[in-house]
């Protein structure tokens, strides 16, 4: 039977979850000034897993912090979902981060006095929202954390702590999850577990993920890799493999700076 109102999911599916235009961010002034982002424009598609790579100091964390409203830009605009975040006051920014953004950090950043389960439920309880028990149950099962929920972070391995941090980031079903080197402190096995979970959260739950990494094989889990060098996007690779990521890194490491682009 034909549908009276054909569904129009394509629009929302292809809409960018995060849209940054002409971002400029400089630290310090005069001789000591460092331009961390030079006119960066980038979009992150909804329901996609994007990795950000680039040498140390190239501006990856700065970009992520500016996208997430943790740092302010000197120029340019950032939209998260339907919200233009540049120009929001602190209170509105805090609410936006709480409601629309999940974070995963290299150092896990769990609260030591809370159990794994309390850590996972914390963002939702701060938001005053009741977490959806079915959803939380699914996330916990997918991350294989069911028998670790009553443990404090010190009673968990690094890999388990990061899986708790992943569950916490996804608990509120945020518009986007930003992960800054989430596997930077993990061994190969735990890294694989975290990366497969991130991949699965995109494929099965439609999550949007933006992840900074130094590891080509971690980046190969993503749908796309954006490369930064000296505060600019220098490559944009789709359907990456570890080999194509390594080749791309070699390419731009040897690239001659454009006129007026020196450090
Ligand atoms: N708060 C700050 N004050 C001054 N300079 C800063 C600040 N934050 C970052 N920078 C500078 O901005 C540049 C980009 O830093 P950023 O942390 O974004 O790099 P990154 O690509 O994340 O590096 P890494 O891979 O080492 O984490 C660097 O030169 C850094 O020293
Ligand atoms: Mg960084």
GROMACS .gro file of C-alpha atoms and ligand atoms in nm:
model
  295
    1UNK     CA    1   0.000   0.000   0.000
    2UNK     CA    2   0.150   0.336  -0.094
    3UNK     CA    3   0.225   0.569   0.193
    4UNK     CA    4   0.021   0.888   0.200
    5UNK     CA    5   0.319   1.080   0.331
    6UNK     CA    6   0.645   0.938   0.202
    7UNK     CA    7   0.910   0.944   0.473
    8UNK     CA    8   1.183   1.201   0.424
    9UNK     CA    9   1.469   1.062   0.627
   10UNK     CA   10   1.732   1.157   0.370
   11UNK     CA   11   1.732   1.522   0.472
   12UNK     CA   12   1.801   1.452   0.837
   13UNK     CA   13   2.040   1.170   0.758
   14UNK     CA   14   2.265   1.380   0.539
   15UNK     CA   15   2.242   1.694   0.753
   16UNK     CA   16   2.571   1.786   0.917
   17UNK     CA   17   2.565   1.727   1.293
   18UNK     CA   18   2.849   1.975   1.330
   19UNK     CA   19   2.922   2.261   1.093
   20UNK     CA   20   3.221   2.489   1.141
   21UNK     CA   21   3.292   2.787   0.917
   22UNK     CA   22   3.612   2.992   0.892
   23UNK     CA   23   3.737   2.921   1.244
   24UNK     CA   24   4.027   3.130   1.361
   25UNK     CA   25   4.184   3.070   1.703
   26UNK     CA   26   4.505   3.234   1.820
   27UNK     CA   27   4.671   3.214   2.160
   28UNK     CA   28   4.888   3.492   2.305
   29UNK     CA   29   4.990   3.805   2.119
   30UNK     CA   30   5.281   3.970   1.942
   31UNK     CA   31   5.597   3.763   1.897
   32UNK     CA   32   5.463   3.483   2.116
   33UNK     CA   33   5.136   3.446   1.928
   34UNK     CA   34   5.043   3.096   1.815
   35UNK     CA   35   4.771   3.062   1.554
   36UNK     CA   36   4.620   2.725   1.639
   37UNK     CA   37   4.338   2.734   1.380
   38UNK     CA   38   4.370   2.924   1.051
   39UNK     CA   39   4.037   2.964   0.881
   40UNK     CA   40   3.916   2.607   0.929
   41UNK     CA   41   3.585   2.511   0.768
   42UNK     CA   42   3.462   2.156   0.813
   43UNK     CA   43   3.135   1.966   0.843
   44UNK     CA   44   3.074   1.638   1.020
   45UNK     CA   45   2.787   1.435   0.881
   46UNK     CA   46   2.522   1.301   1.113
   47UNK     CA   47   2.561   0.929   1.179
   48UNK     CA   48   2.922   0.920   1.059
   49UNK     CA   49   3.249   0.837   1.232
   50UNK     CA   50   3.522   1.090   1.150
   51UNK     CA   51   3.883   1.081   1.267
   52UNK     CA   52   4.102   1.390   1.298
   53UNK     CA   53   4.474   1.337   1.255
   54UNK     CA   54   4.782   1.554   1.230
   55UNK     CA   55   5.118   1.620   1.394
   56UNK     CA   56   5.146   1.725   1.758
   57UNK     CA   57   5.055   2.094   1.786
   58UNK     CA   58   4.863   2.099   1.457
   59UNK     CA   59   4.543   2.215   1.629
   60UNK     CA   60   4.342   1.892   1.669
   61UNK     CA   61   4.245   1.944   2.033
   62UNK     CA   62   4.188   2.316   1.976
   63UNK     CA   63   3.949   2.234   1.691
   64UNK     CA   64   3.765   1.980   1.901
   65UNK     CA   65   3.740   2.218   2.199
   66UNK     CA   66   3.610   2.500   1.976
   67UNK     CA   67   3.354   2.266   1.817
   68UNK     CA   68   3.236   2.153   2.160
   69UNK     CA   69   3.211   2.501   2.309
   70UNK     CA   70   3.493   2.431   2.556
   71UNK     CA   71   3.705   2.703   2.396
   72UNK     CA   72   3.602   3.020   2.215
   73UNK     CA   73   3.697   3.114   1.860
   74UNK     CA   74   3.835   3.454   1.758
   75UNK     CA   75   3.641   3.438   1.434
   76UNK     CA   76   3.405   3.203   1.257
   77UNK     CA   77   3.098   3.007   1.354
   78UNK     CA   78   3.010   2.663   1.487
   79UNK     CA   79   2.673   2.494   1.465
   80UNK     CA   80   2.588   2.182   1.666
   81UNK     CA   81   2.264   2.028   1.544
   82UNK     CA   82   2.031   2.325   1.501
   83UNK     CA   83   2.216   2.549   1.745
   84UNK     CA   84   2.465   2.817   1.652
   85UNK     CA   85   2.703   2.806   1.950
   86UNK     CA   86   2.926   3.105   1.882
   87UNK     CA   87   2.780   3.389   2.083
   88UNK     CA   88   2.599   3.171   2.338
   89UNK     CA   89   2.654   3.277   2.700
   90UNK     CA   90   2.819   3.043   2.951
   91UNK     CA   91   2.493   2.913   3.088
   92UNK     CA   92   2.354   2.829   2.744
   93UNK     CA   93   2.685   2.668   2.645
   94UNK     CA   94   2.686   2.452   2.957
   95UNK     CA   95   2.333   2.338   2.879
   96UNK     CA   96   2.424   2.266   2.517
   97UNK     CA   97   2.727   2.057   2.619
   98UNK     CA   98   2.517   1.868   2.871
   99UNK     CA   99   2.228   1.797   2.634
  100UNK     CA  100   2.393   1.756   2.294
  101UNK     CA  101   2.754   1.652   2.340
  102UNK     CA  102   2.930   1.346   2.479
  103UNK     CA  103   3.302   1.349   2.561
  104UNK     CA  104   3.563   1.076   2.579
  105UNK     CA  105   3.911   1.181   2.693
  106UNK     CA  106   4.250   1.014   2.682
  107UNK     CA  107   4.265   1.013   3.064
  108UNK     CA  108   3.913   0.863   3.102
  109UNK     CA  109   3.815   1.143   3.349
  110UNK     CA  110   3.583   0.929   3.561
  111UNK     CA  111   3.487   1.052   3.906
  112UNK     CA  112   3.686   0.836   4.150
  113UNK     CA  113   3.431   0.832   4.431
  114UNK     CA  114   3.148   0.706   4.209
  115UNK     CA  115   3.087   0.353   4.087
  116UNK     CA  116   3.096   0.268   3.717
  117UNK     CA  117   2.719   0.281   3.702
  118UNK     CA  118   2.700   0.616   3.882
  119UNK     CA  119   2.959   0.757   3.644
  120UNK     CA  120   2.759   0.636   3.344
  121UNK     CA  121   2.436   0.790   3.476
  122UNK     CA  122   2.593   1.116   3.593
  123UNK     CA  123   2.541   1.335   3.281
  124UNK     CA  124   2.174   1.240   3.260
  125UNK     CA  125   2.119   1.302   3.631
  126UNK     CA  126   2.291   1.643   3.609
  127UNK     CA  127   2.060   1.724   3.319
  128UNK     CA  128   1.770   1.637   3.549
  129UNK     CA  129   1.661   1.382   3.293
  130UNK     CA  130   1.588   1.020   3.363
  131UNK     CA  131   1.812   0.807   3.148
  132UNK     CA  132   1.622   0.562   2.932
  133UNK     CA  133   1.685   0.229   3.114
  134UNK     CA  134   1.644   0.019   2.797
  135UNK     CA  135   1.898   0.234   2.614
  136UNK     CA  136   2.147   0.235   2.904
  137UNK     CA  137   2.106  -0.143   2.933
  138UNK     CA  138   2.186  -0.184   2.566
  139UNK     CA  139   2.496   0.036   2.588
  140UNK     CA  140   2.619  -0.148   2.898
  141UNK     CA  141   2.562  -0.487   2.736
  142UNK     CA  142   2.736  -0.382   2.416
  143UNK     CA  143   3.036  -0.265   2.618
  144UNK     CA  144   3.031  -0.583   2.828
  145UNK     CA  145   3.022  -0.386   3.154
  146UNK     CA  146   2.731  -0.556   3.329
  147UNK     CA  147   2.949  -0.727   3.591
  148UNK     CA  148   3.158  -0.415   3.659
  149UNK     CA  149   2.885  -0.165   3.743
  150UNK     CA  150   2.940  -0.157   4.121
  151UNK     CA  151   3.316  -0.106   4.092
  152UNK     CA  152   3.496   0.224   4.147
  153UNK     CA  153   3.737   0.342   3.873
  154UNK     CA  154   4.046   0.233   4.074
  155UNK     CA  155   3.904  -0.121   4.072
  156UNK     CA  156   3.884  -0.125   3.693
  157UNK     CA  157   4.148  -0.178   3.425
  158UNK     CA  158   4.230   0.107   3.187
  159UNK     CA  159   4.028  -0.057   2.912
  160UNK     CA  160   3.730  -0.104   3.143
  161UNK     CA  161   3.753   0.258   3.260
  162UNK     CA  162   3.749   0.379   2.902
  163UNK     CA  163   3.451   0.157   2.824
  164UNK     CA  164   3.271   0.319   3.121
  165UNK     CA  165   3.364   0.659   2.977
  166UNK     CA  166   3.221   0.549   2.639
  167UNK     CA  167   2.897   0.442   2.807
  168UNK     CA  168   2.881   0.775   2.991
  169UNK     CA  169   2.932   0.965   2.664
  170UNK     CA  170   2.650   0.777   2.493
  171UNK     CA  171   2.407   0.763   2.786
  172UNK     CA  172   2.219   1.078   2.688
  173UNK     CA  173   2.218   0.990   2.315
  174UNK     CA  174   2.402   1.312   2.231
  175UNK     CA  175   2.397   1.482   1.893
  176UNK     CA  176   2.771   1.420   1.870
  177UNK     CA  177   3.045   1.245   2.068
  178UNK     CA  178   3.388   1.410   2.068
  179UNK     CA  179   3.674   1.177   2.160
  180UNK     CA  180   4.027   1.315   2.204
  181UNK     CA  181   4.274   1.026   2.168
  182UNK     CA  182   4.039   0.780   2.341
  183UNK     CA  183   4.280   0.491   2.285
  184UNK     CA  184   4.597   0.691   2.366
  185UNK     CA  185   4.641   0.519   2.704
  186UNK     CA  186   4.522   0.172   2.610
  187UNK     CA  187   4.694  -0.146   2.496
  188UNK     CA  188   4.614  -0.294   2.157
  189UNK     CA  189   4.340  -0.522   2.284
  190UNK     CA  190   4.156  -0.257   2.484
  191UNK     CA  191   4.199  -0.009   2.198
  192UNK     CA  192   4.036  -0.257   1.965
  193UNK     CA  193   3.742  -0.301   2.203
  194UNK     CA  194   3.684   0.072   2.234
  195UNK     CA  195   3.719   0.133   1.859
  196UNK     CA  196   3.484  -0.151   1.769
  197UNK     CA  197   3.231  -0.010   2.014
  198UNK     CA  198   3.259   0.339   1.863
  199UNK     CA  199   3.214   0.185   1.517
  200UNK     CA  200   2.914  -0.013   1.634
  201UNK     CA  201   2.752   0.289   1.797
  202UNK     CA  202   2.765   0.459   1.457
  203UNK     CA  203   2.644   0.156   1.257
  204UNK     CA  204   2.380   0.028   1.500
  205UNK     CA  205   2.272   0.338   1.693
  206UNK     CA  206   2.332   0.612   1.432
  207UNK     CA  207   2.569   0.796   1.665
  208UNK     CA  208   2.786   1.079   1.525
  209UNK     CA  209   3.150   1.055   1.637
  210UNK     CA  210   3.449   1.284   1.591
  211UNK     CA  211   3.771   1.129   1.721
  212UNK     CA  212   4.124   1.265   1.740
  213UNK     CA  213   4.389   0.996   1.704
  214UNK     CA  214   4.758   0.953   1.622
  215UNK     CA  215   4.711   0.590   1.528
  216UNK     CA  216   4.651   0.503   1.158
  217UNK     CA  217   4.487   0.172   1.247
  218UNK     CA  218   4.249   0.352   1.487
  219UNK     CA  219   4.168   0.606   1.214
  220UNK     CA  220   4.092   0.318   0.977
  221UNK     CA  221   3.781   0.240   1.189
  222UNK     CA  222   3.636   0.576   1.081
  223UNK     CA  223   3.437   0.660   0.767
  224UNK     CA  224   3.656   0.960   0.698
  225UNK     CA  225   3.984   1.112   0.814
  226UNK     CA  226   4.044   1.487   0.823
  227UNK     CA  227   4.412   1.583   0.843
  228UNK     CA  228   4.530   1.903   1.011
  229UNK     CA  229   4.874   2.060   0.976
  230UNK     CA  230   4.968   2.401   1.116
  231UNK     CA  231   4.609   2.481   1.200
  232UNK     CA  232   4.471   2.406   0.854
  233UNK     CA  233   4.291   2.114   0.696
  234UNK     CA  234   4.533   1.968   0.445
  235UNK     CA  235   4.366   1.639   0.348
  236UNK     CA  236   4.021   1.483   0.366
  237UNK     CA  237   4.023   1.108   0.313
  238UNK     CA  238   3.707   0.897   0.276
  239UNK     CA  239   3.683   0.524   0.347
  240UNK     CA  240   4.031   0.513   0.496
  241UNK     CA  241   4.250   0.208   0.545
  242UNK     CA  242   4.556   0.203   0.771
  243UNK     CA  243   4.774   0.202   0.456
  244UNK     CA  244   4.596   0.493   0.288
  245UNK     CA  245   4.619   0.691   0.614
  246UNK     CA  246   4.993   0.627   0.638
  247UNK     CA  247   5.041   0.723   0.271
  248UNK     CA  248   4.845   1.045   0.322
  249UNK     CA  249   5.049   1.135   0.632
  250UNK     CA  250   5.372   1.083   0.436
  251UNK     CA  251   5.237   1.304   0.158
  252UNK     CA  252   5.155   1.607   0.368
  253UNK     CA  253   5.460   1.577   0.593
  254UNK     CA  254   5.669   1.643   0.280
  255UNK     CA  255   5.443   1.916   0.151
  256UNK     CA  256   5.596   2.261   0.094
  257UNK     CA  257   5.411   2.535   0.288
  258UNK     CA  258   5.211   2.777   0.075
  259UNK     CA  259   5.331   3.139   0.050
  260UNK     CA  260   5.265   3.332   0.372
  261UNK     CA  261   5.182   3.014   0.555
  262UNK     CA  262   5.502   2.982   0.762
  263UNK     CA  263   5.486   2.929   1.137
  264LIG     N1  264   4.574   2.744   2.610
  264LIG     C1  265   4.675   2.761   2.522
  264LIG     N2  266   4.759   2.867   2.533
  264LIG     C2  267   4.858   2.887   2.444
  264LIG     N3  268   4.881   2.807   2.338
  264LIG     C3  269   4.802   2.701   2.322
  264LIG     C4  270   4.694   2.672   2.412
  264LIG     N4  271   4.631   2.560   2.369
  264LIG     C5  272   4.697   2.519   2.260
  264LIG     N5  273   4.799   2.604   2.229
  264LIG     C6  274   4.890   2.595   2.114
  264LIG     O1  275   4.811   2.579   1.997
  264LIG     C7  276   4.869   2.485   1.909
  264LIG     C8  277   4.771   2.372   1.883
  264LIG     O2  278   4.755   2.297   2.003
  264LIG     P1  279   4.662   2.168   2.014
  264LIG     O3  280   4.656   2.129   2.157
  264LIG     O4  281   4.535   2.197   1.946
  264LIG     O5  282   4.745   2.061   1.930
  264LIG     P2  283   4.715   1.907   1.902
  264LIG     O6  284   4.709   1.890   1.755
  264LIG     O7  285   4.599   1.862   1.981
  264LIG     O8  286   4.849   1.839   1.955
  264LIG     P3  287   4.873   1.696   2.030
  264LIG     O9  288   4.872   1.593   1.923
  264LIG    O10  289   5.010   1.714   2.090
  264LIG    O11  290   4.766   1.679   2.133
  264LIG     C9  291   4.999   2.439   1.974
  264LIG    O12  292   5.105   2.515   1.920
  264LIG    C10  293   4.977   2.471   2.120
  264LIG    O13  294   5.099   2.498   2.185
  265LIG    MG1  295   4.574   1.729   2.144
   0.00000   0.00000   0.00000
